[in-house]
Amino acid sequence: MSHPSHKKELSSVRRIEGQLRGIAKMIEEEKYCVDILNQIKAVRNAIAGVEGRILKKHMKECVREALSDEKDFDDKVEEILKTLKRQT
């Protein structure tokens, strides 16, 4: 099975890296708690966006490919469920 490319997500991931560095700087500079929390929320939302796009691509490409074989499909469903459970 081939894997789809997620290189389009690199710019978002790099932006998130920058946001995290900014949060670290805010903490070092003892900025206002609510401002730090707002930035943390922004990072969480950005990560959720990347996660959603990667999951969508996985469903459209990897899971679709598995539909031709019932066992492969069941394995893919279990794999996704395990991944989603880890996030809670």
Coordinates of C-alpha atoms in Angstrom, one line a residue:
M1 CA 0.0 0.0 0.0
S2 CA 1.3 3.4 -0.9
H3 CA 0.9 6.4 1.5
P4 CA -0.3 9.8 0.5
S5 CA 1.9 12.8 0.8
H6 CA 1.2 15.4 3.5
K7 CA 3.9 17.8 2.4
K8 CA 1.2 20.5 2.0
E9 CA 0.9 20.5 5.7
L10 CA 4.5 21.5 6.4
S11 CA 3.8 25.2 6.2
S12 CA 1.1 24.8 8.8
V13 CA 3.3 22.7 11.0
R14 CA 6.1 25.3 10.7
R15 CA 3.7 28.1 11.6
I16 CA 2.6 26.1 14.6
E17 CA 6.2 25.7 15.6
G18 CA 6.6 29.5 15.5
Q19 CA 3.5 29.9 17.6
L20 CA 4.9 27.5 20.2
R21 CA 8.1 29.4 20.3
G22 CA 6.1 32.6 20.8
I23 CA 4.2 31.0 23.7
A24 CA 7.5 30.0 25.3
K25 CA 8.7 33.6 24.9
M26 CA 5.5 34.9 26.5
I27 CA 6.0 32.6 29.5
E28 CA 9.6 33.7 29.8
E29 CA 8.5 37.3 29.7
E30 CA 5.8 36.6 32.2
K31 CA 3.0 37.9 30.0
Y32 CA -0.6 38.0 31.1
C33 CA -2.1 34.5 31.7
V34 CA -5.1 35.0 29.4
D35 CA -2.9 36.1 26.6
I36 CA -0.9 33.0 26.9
L37 CA -4.0 30.9 27.1
N38 CA -5.4 32.5 24.0
Q39 CA -2.2 31.6 22.1
I40 CA -2.3 28.0 23.4
K41 CA -5.9 27.8 22.1
A42 CA -4.8 29.1 18.7
V43 CA -2.1 26.4 18.5
R44 CA -4.6 23.7 19.6
N45 CA -7.0 24.8 16.8
A46 CA -4.2 24.9 14.3
I47 CA -3.1 21.4 15.2
A48 CA -6.7 20.2 15.0
G49 CA -6.9 21.7 11.5
V50 CA -3.8 19.8 10.3
E51 CA -5.1 16.7 12.0
G52 CA -8.4 16.9 10.3
R53 CA -6.9 17.4 6.9
I54 CA -4.6 14.4 7.3
L55 CA -7.4 12.3 8.6
K56 CA -9.6 13.3 5.6
K57 CA -6.8 12.4 3.2
H58 CA -6.3 9.1 5.0
M59 CA -10.0 8.3 4.7
K60 CA -10.2 9.3 1.0
E61 CA -7.1 7.5 -0.1
C62 CA -5.9 4.8 2.4
V63 CA -9.3 3.6 3.5
R64 CA -10.8 3.7 0.0
E65 CA -8.0 1.5 -1.1
A66 CA -8.8 -0.9 1.7
L67 CA -12.4 -1.2 0.6
S68 CA -11.5 -3.8 -1.9
D69 CA -10.6 -6.3 0.8
E70 CA -12.9 -6.7 3.8
K71 CA -10.1 -7.6 6.2
D72 CA -8.1 -4.6 5.2
F73 CA -11.1 -2.4 5.6
D74 CA -11.8 -3.7 9.1
D75 CA -8.1 -3.2 10.0
K76 CA -8.3 0.4 8.8
V77 CA -11.4 1.1 10.8
E78 CA -9.8 -0.3 13.9
E79 CA -6.6 1.7 13.3
I80 CA -8.6 4.9 13.0
L81 CA -10.6 4.2 16.1
K82 CA -7.5 3.5 18.1
T83 CA -6.0 6.8 16.9
L84 CA -9.1 8.8 17.8
K85 CA -9.3 7.2 21.2
R86 CA -5.7 8.3 22.0
Q87 CA -6.7 11.9 21.6
T88 CA -9.2 12.0 24.4

